[in-house]
């Protein structure tokens, strides 16, 4: 790498374990960054004698982009890879080196945000792996994560969990987020409507690793991390109270929809999160998200088929039209089109696209 490093640290440690380290963060990503089995970039010396140039035991996989040299005074000169696998001296060096790198990143994020933004754009997705791999440093790593947000109005991942917590309304105990295939898809999701209306910030995640990341990270600094696509999300006073007559009509509509969609959805409910859209799909906390199901299937892996929950907005003209429809065949067309629209809005694919088009055309004429 011919470019100057983003940051570097030269350090000598004395005490029970003595070693000298020179570690740096390169400005460019190596060509094999995404190969988790690639050789590490740390060279190991013992008493200034070169031992090996890919000492994987010295740095965890999620910091595989780090380059540098470590010279130990406590390891034997005839050290082998087998010895390195269970060596307390090496464990101490590794722990100290990881702390130094994470501390260097924290300083950069605080004092040089533009430089950290460059680092995050290059190595951010790799650093996310550390949340699940390094339990001892999970909170510190989580503090280094950056995301796009409805607060900033652009797709730059510049918002930390701490930023989001600092802006939480009084009494709010959750940090809300959504995971989608892209920033644009996340921003346009109907799941955000009530949050946008109430001015509540939502983090917008769109990296392929984010589903795994958020399954490992459930809270930060005492605040729960909650997906807006989960059925359990409910904001206080999210929807206006309906009159008894309206509730009865809504209940009847829900039952009719359940009847015609029983093989396709797990349940039909009146939504408290929709403002402008007619319907959306959600899943429970215990079930795999619809987005993760798609990612697994696209990767050729087995994924359980989970029926989604269809949430409806009874105030939308399309639902009011469905409520007034007496022709059951036409009502089923409306119900199937509603489900298809909700599937597309969620980023899913229609398994019976021709049937969807046929039903839509019947409603248009």
PDB file of C-alpha atoms in Angstrom, residues 38-343:
ATOM      1  CA  UNK A  38      -6.790 -14.975   4.171  1.00  0.00           C
ATOM      2  CA  UNK A  39      -3.466 -14.579   5.960  1.00  0.00           C
ATOM      3  CA  UNK A  40      -3.391 -11.850   8.576  1.00  0.00           C
ATOM      4  CA  UNK A  41      -1.327  -8.713   8.136  1.00  0.00           C
ATOM      5  CA  UNK A  42       0.627  -8.897  11.418  1.00  0.00           C
ATOM      6  CA  UNK A  43       4.290  -9.933  11.371  1.00  0.00           C
ATOM      7  CA  UNK A  44       5.633 -11.613  14.505  1.00  0.00           C
ATOM      8  CA  UNK A  45       9.182 -11.144  15.778  1.00  0.00           C
ATOM      9  CA  UNK A  46      10.790 -12.629  18.887  1.00  0.00           C
ATOM     10  CA  UNK A  47      13.695 -10.597  20.274  1.00  0.00           C
ATOM     11  CA  UNK A  48      13.983  -8.900  16.856  1.00  0.00           C
ATOM     12  CA  UNK A  49      14.201 -12.230  15.035  1.00  0.00           C
ATOM     13  CA  UNK A  50      11.546 -12.689  12.345  1.00  0.00           C
ATOM     14  CA  UNK A  51       9.248 -15.645  13.070  1.00  0.00           C
ATOM     15  CA  UNK A  52       6.253 -15.443  10.711  1.00  0.00           C
ATOM     16  CA  UNK A  53       4.286 -12.951   8.649  1.00  0.00           C
ATOM     17  CA  UNK A  54       0.745 -14.243   9.099  1.00  0.00           C
ATOM     18  CA  UNK A  55       0.347 -14.777  12.833  1.00  0.00           C
ATOM     19  CA  UNK A  56      -3.440 -15.148  12.838  1.00  0.00           C
ATOM     20  CA  UNK A  57      -3.447 -15.627  16.626  1.00  0.00           C
ATOM     21  CA  UNK A  58      -2.347 -11.999  17.102  1.00  0.00           C
ATOM     22  CA  UNK A  59      -5.463 -10.342  15.689  1.00  0.00           C
ATOM     23  CA  UNK A  60      -9.122 -11.458  15.438  1.00  0.00           C
ATOM     24  CA  UNK A  61     -10.721 -11.956  12.038  1.00  0.00           C
ATOM     25  CA  UNK A  62     -12.849  -8.819  12.271  1.00  0.00           C
ATOM     26  CA  UNK A  63      -9.610  -6.765  12.439  1.00  0.00           C
ATOM     27  CA  UNK A  64      -7.960  -8.563   9.519  1.00  0.00           C
ATOM     28  CA  UNK A  65      -7.406  -5.232   7.761  1.00  0.00           C
ATOM     29  CA  UNK A  66      -4.907  -4.122  10.451  1.00  0.00           C
ATOM     30  CA  UNK A  67      -1.243  -4.196   9.409  1.00  0.00           C
ATOM     31  CA  UNK A  68       1.852  -4.064  11.581  1.00  0.00           C
ATOM     32  CA  UNK A  69       4.682  -5.680  13.489  1.00  0.00           C
ATOM     33  CA  UNK A  70       4.813  -7.132  17.002  1.00  0.00           C
ATOM     34  CA  UNK A  71       8.130  -7.985  18.675  1.00  0.00           C
ATOM     35  CA  UNK A  72       7.885 -10.127  21.828  1.00  0.00           C
ATOM     36  CA  UNK A  73      10.589 -10.578  24.447  1.00  0.00           C
ATOM     37  CA  UNK A  74       8.842 -13.491  26.174  1.00  0.00           C
ATOM     38  CA  UNK A  75       8.203 -16.050  23.439  1.00  0.00           C
ATOM     39  CA  UNK A  76      10.810 -18.740  22.630  1.00  0.00           C
ATOM     40  CA  UNK A  77      12.750 -18.329  19.386  1.00  0.00           C
ATOM     41  CA  UNK A  78      11.647 -21.771  18.218  1.00  0.00           C
ATOM     42  CA  UNK A  79       7.954 -20.896  18.576  1.00  0.00           C
ATOM     43  CA  UNK A  80       5.677 -22.863  16.248  1.00  0.00           C
ATOM     44  CA  UNK A  81       2.101 -22.435  15.095  1.00  0.00           C
ATOM     45  CA  UNK A  82       1.087 -25.255  17.428  1.00  0.00           C
ATOM     46  CA  UNK A  83       2.577 -23.421  20.409  1.00  0.00           C
ATOM     47  CA  UNK A  84       0.860 -20.208  19.338  1.00  0.00           C
ATOM     48  CA  UNK A  85      -2.546 -21.872  19.521  1.00  0.00           C
ATOM     49  CA  UNK A  86      -2.396 -22.113  23.322  1.00  0.00           C
ATOM     50  CA  UNK A  87       0.049 -19.539  24.607  1.00  0.00           C
ATOM     51  CA  UNK A  88      -0.812 -17.156  27.445  1.00  0.00           C
ATOM     52  CA  UNK A  89       1.783 -14.608  26.361  1.00  0.00           C
ATOM     53  CA  UNK A  90       0.244 -14.433  22.920  1.00  0.00           C
ATOM     54  CA  UNK A  91      -3.255 -14.140  24.412  1.00  0.00           C
ATOM     55  CA  UNK A  92      -2.099 -11.147  26.460  1.00  0.00           C
ATOM     56  CA  UNK A  93      -0.497  -9.526  23.418  1.00  0.00           C
ATOM     57  CA  UNK A  94      -3.648 -10.094  21.384  1.00  0.00           C
ATOM     58  CA  UNK A  95      -5.927  -8.569  24.030  1.00  0.00           C
ATOM     59  CA  UNK A  96      -3.682  -5.537  24.383  1.00  0.00           C
ATOM     60  CA  UNK A  97      -3.411  -5.064  20.613  1.00  0.00           C
ATOM     61  CA  UNK A  98      -7.191  -5.274  20.121  1.00  0.00           C
ATOM     62  CA  UNK A  99      -7.752  -2.697  22.870  1.00  0.00           C
ATOM     63  CA  UNK A 100      -5.204  -0.415  21.240  1.00  0.00           C
ATOM     64  CA  UNK A 101      -6.826  -0.659  17.808  1.00  0.00           C
ATOM     65  CA  UNK A 102     -10.333  -0.062  19.169  1.00  0.00           C
ATOM     66  CA  UNK A 103      -9.054   2.866  21.228  1.00  0.00           C
ATOM     67  CA  UNK A 104      -7.379   4.305  18.137  1.00  0.00           C
ATOM     68  CA  UNK A 105     -10.673   4.048  16.250  1.00  0.00           C
ATOM     69  CA  UNK A 106     -12.565   5.748  19.088  1.00  0.00           C
ATOM     70  CA  UNK A 107     -10.103   8.644  19.066  1.00  0.00           C
ATOM     71  CA  UNK A 108     -10.406   8.956  15.301  1.00  0.00           C
ATOM     72  CA  UNK A 109     -14.216   8.908  15.456  1.00  0.00           C
ATOM     73  CA  UNK A 110     -14.218  11.627  18.125  1.00  0.00           C
ATOM     74  CA  UNK A 111     -11.412  13.892  16.922  1.00  0.00           C
ATOM     75  CA  UNK A 112     -11.314  13.252  13.162  1.00  0.00           C
ATOM     76  CA  UNK A 113     -14.858  12.368  12.025  1.00  0.00           C
ATOM     77  CA  UNK A 114     -14.061  12.909   8.330  1.00  0.00           C
ATOM     78  CA  UNK A 115     -11.169  10.469   8.505  1.00  0.00           C
ATOM     79  CA  UNK A 116     -13.334   7.997  10.428  1.00  0.00           C
ATOM     80  CA  UNK A 117     -16.013   8.294   7.749  1.00  0.00           C
ATOM     81  CA  UNK A 118     -13.379   7.219   5.209  1.00  0.00           C
ATOM     82  CA  UNK A 119     -12.370   4.310   7.439  1.00  0.00           C
ATOM     83  CA  UNK A 120     -15.999   3.274   7.881  1.00  0.00           C
ATOM     84  CA  UNK A 121     -16.681   3.361   4.155  1.00  0.00           C
ATOM     85  CA  UNK A 122     -13.706   1.058   3.565  1.00  0.00           C
ATOM     86  CA  UNK A 123     -13.743  -1.317   6.540  1.00  0.00           C
ATOM     87  CA  UNK A 124     -17.059  -0.768   8.345  1.00  0.00           C
ATOM     88  CA  UNK A 125     -18.749  -3.971   7.214  1.00  0.00           C
ATOM     89  CA  UNK A 126     -15.773  -6.031   8.392  1.00  0.00           C
ATOM     90  CA  UNK A 127     -15.743  -4.319  11.792  1.00  0.00           C
ATOM     91  CA  UNK A 128     -19.411  -5.296  12.209  1.00  0.00           C
ATOM     92  CA  UNK A 129     -18.309  -8.945  12.407  1.00  0.00           C
ATOM     93  CA  UNK A 130     -16.740  -8.164  15.776  1.00  0.00           C
ATOM     94  CA  UNK A 131     -20.111  -7.702  17.466  1.00  0.00           C
ATOM     95  CA  UNK A 132     -20.721 -11.438  17.292  1.00  0.00           C
ATOM     96  CA  UNK A 133     -17.119 -12.630  17.501  1.00  0.00           C
ATOM     97  CA  UNK A 134     -15.692 -10.588  20.376  1.00  0.00           C
ATOM     98  CA  UNK A 135     -18.082 -10.649  23.323  1.00  0.00           C
ATOM     99  CA  UNK A 136     -15.579  -9.004  25.680  1.00  0.00           C
ATOM    100  CA  UNK A 137     -15.389  -5.896  23.477  1.00  0.00           C
ATOM    101  CA  UNK A 138     -18.935  -5.983  22.060  1.00  0.00           C
ATOM    102  CA  UNK A 139     -20.126  -2.726  23.631  1.00  0.00           C
ATOM    103  CA  UNK A 140     -17.014  -0.853  22.500  1.00  0.00           C
ATOM    104  CA  UNK A 141     -17.322  -2.209  18.958  1.00  0.00           C
ATOM    105  CA  UNK A 142     -21.038  -1.365  18.877  1.00  0.00           C
ATOM    106  CA  UNK A 143     -20.151   2.204  19.800  1.00  0.00           C
ATOM    107  CA  UNK A 144     -18.014   2.419  16.656  1.00  0.00           C
ATOM    108  CA  UNK A 145     -20.812   1.364  14.292  1.00  0.00           C
ATOM    109  CA  UNK A 146     -22.312   3.954  11.973  1.00  0.00           C
ATOM    110  CA  UNK A 147     -25.684   3.961  10.186  1.00  0.00           C
ATOM    111  CA  UNK A 148     -27.824   6.041   7.877  1.00  0.00           C
ATOM    112  CA  UNK A 149     -30.821   7.566   9.629  1.00  0.00           C
ATOM    113  CA  UNK A 150     -34.122   9.277   8.975  1.00  0.00           C
ATOM    114  CA  UNK A 151     -32.704  12.153  11.035  1.00  0.00           C
ATOM    115  CA  UNK A 152     -29.936  13.079   8.597  1.00  0.00           C
ATOM    116  CA  UNK A 153     -31.896  12.970   5.358  1.00  0.00           C
ATOM    117  CA  UNK A 154     -29.105  11.318   3.329  1.00  0.00           C
ATOM    118  CA  UNK A 155     -27.638   7.866   2.774  1.00  0.00           C
ATOM    119  CA  UNK A 156     -24.315   8.570   4.508  1.00  0.00           C
ATOM    120  CA  UNK A 157     -23.774   6.161   7.438  1.00  0.00           C
ATOM    121  CA  UNK A 158     -22.771   8.775  10.000  1.00  0.00           C
ATOM    122  CA  UNK A 159     -25.070   8.140  12.986  1.00  0.00           C
ATOM    123  CA  UNK A 160     -23.889   6.131  16.000  1.00  0.00           C
ATOM    124  CA  UNK A 161     -26.049   4.475  18.618  1.00  0.00           C
ATOM    125  CA  UNK A 162     -24.952   7.200  21.040  1.00  0.00           C
ATOM    126  CA  UNK A 163     -26.139   9.895  18.610  1.00  0.00           C
ATOM    127  CA  UNK A 164     -29.527   8.184  18.426  1.00  0.00           C
ATOM    128  CA  UNK A 165     -29.759   7.853  22.218  1.00  0.00           C
ATOM    129  CA  UNK A 166     -28.923  11.535  22.701  1.00  0.00           C
ATOM    130  CA  UNK A 167     -31.922  12.419  20.502  1.00  0.00           C
ATOM    131  CA  UNK A 168     -34.423  10.023  22.109  1.00  0.00           C
ATOM    132  CA  UNK A 169     -37.637  11.687  23.307  1.00  0.00           C
ATOM    133  CA  UNK A 170     -38.180  11.559  27.041  1.00  0.00           C
ATOM    134  CA  UNK A 171     -39.551   8.185  28.071  1.00  0.00           C
ATOM    135  CA  UNK A 172     -38.526   6.316  24.903  1.00  0.00           C
ATOM    136  CA  UNK A 173     -36.507   3.230  25.806  1.00  0.00           C
ATOM    137  CA  UNK A 174     -35.960   1.778  22.314  1.00  0.00           C
ATOM    138  CA  UNK A 175     -33.714   2.596  19.390  1.00  0.00           C
ATOM    139  CA  UNK A 176     -35.695   1.758  16.255  1.00  0.00           C
ATOM    140  CA  UNK A 177     -34.179   0.442  13.052  1.00  0.00           C
ATOM    141  CA  UNK A 178     -35.172  -1.114   9.737  1.00  0.00           C
ATOM    142  CA  UNK A 179     -33.202  -3.477   7.494  1.00  0.00           C
ATOM    143  CA  UNK A 180     -33.786  -3.417   3.736  1.00  0.00           C
ATOM    144  CA  UNK A 181     -31.985  -4.203   0.496  1.00  0.00           C
ATOM    145  CA  UNK A 182     -30.986  -0.566  -0.019  1.00  0.00           C
ATOM    146  CA  UNK A 183     -31.164   2.846   1.603  1.00  0.00           C
ATOM    147  CA  UNK A 184     -33.915   3.901  -0.811  1.00  0.00           C
ATOM    148  CA  UNK A 185     -35.986   0.802  -0.017  1.00  0.00           C
ATOM    149  CA  UNK A 186     -35.601   1.369   3.721  1.00  0.00           C
ATOM    150  CA  UNK A 187     -36.569   5.030   3.466  1.00  0.00           C
ATOM    151  CA  UNK A 188     -39.673   4.247   1.385  1.00  0.00           C
ATOM    152  CA  UNK A 189     -40.904   1.435   3.640  1.00  0.00           C
ATOM    153  CA  UNK A 190     -44.501   1.812   4.867  1.00  0.00           C
ATOM    154  CA  UNK A 191     -43.284   0.633   8.284  1.00  0.00           C
ATOM    155  CA  UNK A 192     -41.771   4.087   8.830  1.00  0.00           C
ATOM    156  CA  UNK A 193     -44.974   6.071   8.356  1.00  0.00           C
ATOM    157  CA  UNK A 194     -46.032   6.450  11.986  1.00  0.00           C
ATOM    158  CA  UNK A 195     -42.428   7.099  13.057  1.00  0.00           C
ATOM    159  CA  UNK A 196     -42.081   9.822  10.445  1.00  0.00           C
ATOM    160  CA  UNK A 197     -45.394  11.354  11.505  1.00  0.00           C
ATOM    161  CA  UNK A 198     -44.359  11.408  15.163  1.00  0.00           C
ATOM    162  CA  UNK A 199     -40.810  12.600  14.431  1.00  0.00           C
ATOM    163  CA  UNK A 200     -39.142   9.478  15.854  1.00  0.00           C
ATOM    164  CA  UNK A 201     -35.719   8.637  14.452  1.00  0.00           C
ATOM    165  CA  UNK A 202     -35.195   5.264  12.755  1.00  0.00           C
ATOM    166  CA  UNK A 203     -31.795   3.872  11.765  1.00  0.00           C
ATOM    167  CA  UNK A 204     -31.685   2.646   8.155  1.00  0.00           C
ATOM    168  CA  UNK A 205     -29.603  -0.505   7.625  1.00  0.00           C
ATOM    169  CA  UNK A 206     -28.893  -1.992   4.198  1.00  0.00           C
ATOM    170  CA  UNK A 207     -25.661  -4.043   4.370  1.00  0.00           C
ATOM    171  CA  UNK A 208     -26.039  -7.789   3.846  1.00  0.00           C
ATOM    172  CA  UNK A 209     -24.397  -8.439   7.209  1.00  0.00           C
ATOM    173  CA  UNK A 210     -26.919  -6.290   9.096  1.00  0.00           C
ATOM    174  CA  UNK A 211     -29.475  -9.063   9.667  1.00  0.00           C
ATOM    175  CA  UNK A 212     -26.802 -11.140  11.379  1.00  0.00           C
ATOM    176  CA  UNK A 213     -25.470  -8.084  13.204  1.00  0.00           C
ATOM    177  CA  UNK A 214     -28.798  -7.143  14.776  1.00  0.00           C
ATOM    178  CA  UNK A 215     -29.508 -10.748  15.743  1.00  0.00           C
ATOM    179  CA  UNK A 216     -26.337 -10.562  17.859  1.00  0.00           C
ATOM    180  CA  UNK A 217     -26.914  -7.067  19.227  1.00  0.00           C
ATOM    181  CA  UNK A 218     -30.179  -6.582  21.097  1.00  0.00           C
ATOM    182  CA  UNK A 219     -29.361  -3.508  23.171  1.00  0.00           C
ATOM    183  CA  UNK A 220     -26.843  -0.715  23.566  1.00  0.00           C
ATOM    184  CA  UNK A 221     -26.145   1.303  26.691  1.00  0.00           C
ATOM    185  CA  UNK A 222     -29.324   0.034  28.314  1.00  0.00           C
ATOM    186  CA  UNK A 223     -31.576   0.864  25.345  1.00  0.00           C
ATOM    187  CA  UNK A 224     -33.278  -1.946  23.443  1.00  0.00           C
ATOM    188  CA  UNK A 225     -32.740  -2.182  19.690  1.00  0.00           C
ATOM    189  CA  UNK A 226     -36.068  -2.865  17.991  1.00  0.00           C
ATOM    190  CA  UNK A 227     -36.954  -3.506  14.359  1.00  0.00           C
ATOM    191  CA  UNK A 228     -39.932  -1.518  13.070  1.00  0.00           C
ATOM    192  CA  UNK A 229     -40.957  -4.542  10.976  1.00  0.00           C
ATOM    193  CA  UNK A 230     -41.793  -6.633  14.036  1.00  0.00           C
ATOM    194  CA  UNK A 231     -45.418  -7.136  15.011  1.00  0.00           C
ATOM    195  CA  UNK A 232     -44.749  -6.158  18.625  1.00  0.00           C
ATOM    196  CA  UNK A 233     -43.819  -2.557  17.777  1.00  0.00           C
ATOM    197  CA  UNK A 234     -46.472  -0.261  19.184  1.00  0.00           C
ATOM    198  CA  UNK A 235     -46.189   3.454  19.897  1.00  0.00           C
ATOM    199  CA  UNK A 236     -48.350   5.034  22.560  1.00  0.00           C
ATOM    200  CA  UNK A 237     -51.348   6.757  21.020  1.00  0.00           C
ATOM    201  CA  UNK A 238     -50.063   5.709  17.590  1.00  0.00           C
ATOM    202  CA  UNK A 239     -53.539   5.643  16.143  1.00  0.00           C
ATOM    203  CA  UNK A 240     -56.688   7.541  16.942  1.00  0.00           C
ATOM    204  CA  UNK A 241     -59.264   5.624  18.932  1.00  0.00           C
ATOM    205  CA  UNK A 242     -62.043   4.272  16.744  1.00  0.00           C
ATOM    206  CA  UNK A 243     -65.709   4.475  17.669  1.00  0.00           C
ATOM    207  CA  UNK A 244     -67.449   1.240  18.748  1.00  0.00           C
ATOM    208  CA  UNK A 245     -69.255   1.045  15.384  1.00  0.00           C
ATOM    209  CA  UNK A 246     -65.999   1.552  13.498  1.00  0.00           C
ATOM    210  CA  UNK A 247     -64.264  -1.120  15.573  1.00  0.00           C
ATOM    211  CA  UNK A 248     -67.057  -3.560  14.792  1.00  0.00           C
ATOM    212  CA  UNK A 249     -66.774  -2.830  11.063  1.00  0.00           C
ATOM    213  CA  UNK A 250     -62.989  -3.204  11.195  1.00  0.00           C
ATOM    214  CA  UNK A 251     -63.319  -6.513  13.005  1.00  0.00           C
ATOM    215  CA  UNK A 252     -65.690  -7.784  10.331  1.00  0.00           C
ATOM    216  CA  UNK A 253     -63.280  -6.687   7.588  1.00  0.00           C
ATOM    217  CA  UNK A 254     -60.374  -8.410   9.318  1.00  0.00           C
ATOM    218  CA  UNK A 255     -62.326 -11.667   9.542  1.00  0.00           C
ATOM    219  CA  UNK A 256     -63.234 -11.532   5.841  1.00  0.00           C
ATOM    220  CA  UNK A 257     -59.588 -10.975   4.922  1.00  0.00           C
ATOM    221  CA  UNK A 258     -58.460 -13.829   7.159  1.00  0.00           C
ATOM    222  CA  UNK A 259     -60.920 -16.136   5.448  1.00  0.00           C
ATOM    223  CA  UNK A 260     -59.677 -15.497   1.902  1.00  0.00           C
ATOM    224  CA  UNK A 261     -55.974 -15.244   2.831  1.00  0.00           C
ATOM    225  CA  UNK A 262     -55.826 -18.041   5.392  1.00  0.00           C
ATOM    226  CA  UNK A 263     -53.316 -20.097   3.377  1.00  0.00           C
ATOM    227  CA  UNK A 264     -51.026 -17.131   2.724  1.00  0.00           C
ATOM    228  CA  UNK A 265     -50.790 -15.208   5.996  1.00  0.00           C
ATOM    229  CA  UNK A 266     -50.570 -16.164   9.643  1.00  0.00           C
ATOM    230  CA  UNK A 267     -52.917 -13.407  10.779  1.00  0.00           C
ATOM    231  CA  UNK A 268     -54.605 -10.159   9.740  1.00  0.00           C
ATOM    232  CA  UNK A 269     -54.575  -7.183  12.106  1.00  0.00           C
ATOM    233  CA  UNK A 270     -55.485  -3.516  12.183  1.00  0.00           C
ATOM    234  CA  UNK A 271     -52.214  -1.590  12.016  1.00  0.00           C
ATOM    235  CA  UNK A 272     -51.044   1.123  14.384  1.00  0.00           C
ATOM    236  CA  UNK A 273     -48.038   2.040  12.230  1.00  0.00           C
ATOM    237  CA  UNK A 274     -49.627   2.794   8.829  1.00  0.00           C
ATOM    238  CA  UNK A 275     -50.611   6.341   7.890  1.00  0.00           C
ATOM    239  CA  UNK A 276     -50.659   6.546   4.076  1.00  0.00           C
ATOM    240  CA  UNK A 277     -50.266   2.936   2.897  1.00  0.00           C
ATOM    241  CA  UNK A 278     -53.109   0.401   2.802  1.00  0.00           C
ATOM    242  CA  UNK A 279     -51.166  -2.565   4.203  1.00  0.00           C
ATOM    243  CA  UNK A 280     -47.801  -3.946   5.263  1.00  0.00           C
ATOM    244  CA  UNK A 281     -46.246  -7.254   6.312  1.00  0.00           C
ATOM    245  CA  UNK A 282     -44.699  -7.950   9.721  1.00  0.00           C
ATOM    246  CA  UNK A 283     -43.359 -10.922  11.673  1.00  0.00           C
ATOM    247  CA  UNK A 284     -43.156 -11.708  15.378  1.00  0.00           C
ATOM    248  CA  UNK A 285     -39.970 -11.436  17.455  1.00  0.00           C
ATOM    249  CA  UNK A 286     -39.660 -15.234  17.580  1.00  0.00           C
ATOM    250  CA  UNK A 287     -39.739 -15.705  13.809  1.00  0.00           C
ATOM    251  CA  UNK A 288     -37.131 -15.127  11.152  1.00  0.00           C
ATOM    252  CA  UNK A 289     -37.580 -11.789   9.407  1.00  0.00           C
ATOM    253  CA  UNK A 290     -38.848 -11.770   5.829  1.00  0.00           C
ATOM    254  CA  UNK A 291     -35.682  -9.980   4.707  1.00  0.00           C
ATOM    255  CA  UNK A 292     -33.431 -12.661   6.223  1.00  0.00           C
ATOM    256  CA  UNK A 293     -35.526 -15.391   4.594  1.00  0.00           C
ATOM    257  CA  UNK A 294     -34.864 -13.793   1.196  1.00  0.00           C
ATOM    258  CA  UNK A 295     -31.130 -13.442   1.846  1.00  0.00           C
ATOM    259  CA  UNK A 296     -30.812 -17.114   2.793  1.00  0.00           C
ATOM    260  CA  UNK A 297     -32.765 -18.288  -0.241  1.00  0.00           C
ATOM    261  CA  UNK A 298     -30.702 -16.068  -2.549  1.00  0.00           C
ATOM    262  CA  UNK A 299     -27.565 -17.647  -1.075  1.00  0.00           C
ATOM    263  CA  UNK A 300     -28.936 -21.118  -1.789  1.00  0.00           C
ATOM    264  CA  UNK A 301     -29.407 -21.960   1.888  1.00  0.00           C
ATOM    265  CA  UNK A 302     -32.423 -23.571   3.476  1.00  0.00           C
ATOM    266  CA  UNK A 303     -34.776 -21.137   5.171  1.00  0.00           C
ATOM    267  CA  UNK A 304     -37.989 -21.926   7.027  1.00  0.00           C
ATOM    268  CA  UNK A 305     -41.123 -20.661   5.340  1.00  0.00           C
ATOM    269  CA  UNK A 306     -42.767 -18.241   7.743  1.00  0.00           C
ATOM    270  CA  UNK A 307     -46.217 -16.881   7.036  1.00  0.00           C
ATOM    271  CA  UNK A 308     -46.246 -13.117   7.585  1.00  0.00           C
ATOM    272  CA  UNK A 309     -48.847 -11.101   9.453  1.00  0.00           C
ATOM    273  CA  UNK A 310     -50.816  -8.710   7.251  1.00  0.00           C
ATOM    274  CA  UNK A 311     -51.483  -5.358   8.895  1.00  0.00           C
ATOM    275  CA  UNK A 312     -54.139  -3.143   7.314  1.00  0.00           C
ATOM    276  CA  UNK A 313     -55.002   0.538   7.455  1.00  0.00           C
ATOM    277  CA  UNK A 314     -58.838   0.724   7.662  1.00  0.00           C
ATOM    278  CA  UNK A 315     -58.749   4.452   6.865  1.00  0.00           C
ATOM    279  CA  UNK A 316     -57.236   3.877   3.429  1.00  0.00           C
ATOM    280  CA  UNK A 317     -59.698   4.179   0.488  1.00  0.00           C
ATOM    281  CA  UNK A 318     -58.715   0.732  -0.813  1.00  0.00           C
ATOM    282  CA  UNK A 319     -59.684  -0.890   2.500  1.00  0.00           C
ATOM    283  CA  UNK A 320     -62.892   1.122   2.646  1.00  0.00           C
ATOM    284  CA  UNK A 321     -63.676  -0.086  -0.856  1.00  0.00           C
ATOM    285  CA  UNK A 322     -62.993  -3.669   0.232  1.00  0.00           C
ATOM    286  CA  UNK A 323     -65.250  -3.243   3.262  1.00  0.00           C
ATOM    287  CA  UNK A 324     -68.124  -2.103   1.035  1.00  0.00           C
ATOM    288  CA  UNK A 325     -67.608  -4.854  -1.572  1.00  0.00           C
ATOM    289  CA  UNK A 326     -70.449  -7.393  -1.530  1.00  0.00           C
ATOM    290  CA  UNK A 327     -69.163  -9.539  -4.405  1.00  0.00           C
ATOM    291  CA  UNK A 328     -66.975 -12.139  -2.681  1.00  0.00           C
ATOM    292  CA  UNK A 329     -64.969 -12.931  -5.820  1.00  0.00           C
ATOM    293  CA  UNK A 330     -64.137  -9.269  -6.276  1.00  0.00           C
ATOM    294  CA  UNK A 331     -63.372  -8.953  -2.552  1.00  0.00           C
ATOM    295  CA  UNK A 332     -60.853 -11.777  -2.892  1.00  0.00           C
ATOM    296  CA  UNK A 333     -59.227  -9.943  -5.807  1.00  0.00           C
ATOM    297  CA  UNK A 334     -58.845  -6.845  -3.622  1.00  0.00           C
ATOM    298  CA  UNK A 335     -57.439  -8.930  -0.756  1.00  0.00           C
ATOM    299  CA  UNK A 336     -54.897 -10.688  -2.995  1.00  0.00           C
ATOM    300  CA  UNK A 337     -53.820  -7.391  -4.573  1.00  0.00           C
ATOM    301  CA  UNK A 338     -53.407  -5.861  -1.104  1.00  0.00           C
ATOM    302  CA  UNK A 339     -51.188  -8.749  -0.072  1.00  0.00           C
ATOM    303  CA  UNK A 340     -49.178  -8.512  -3.290  1.00  0.00           C
ATOM    304  CA  UNK A 341     -48.647  -4.779  -2.848  1.00  0.00           C
ATOM    305  CA  UNK A 342     -47.531  -5.281   0.747  1.00  0.00           C
ATOM    306  CA  UNK A 343     -45.106  -7.993  -0.384  1.00  0.00           C
TER     307      UNK A 343
END
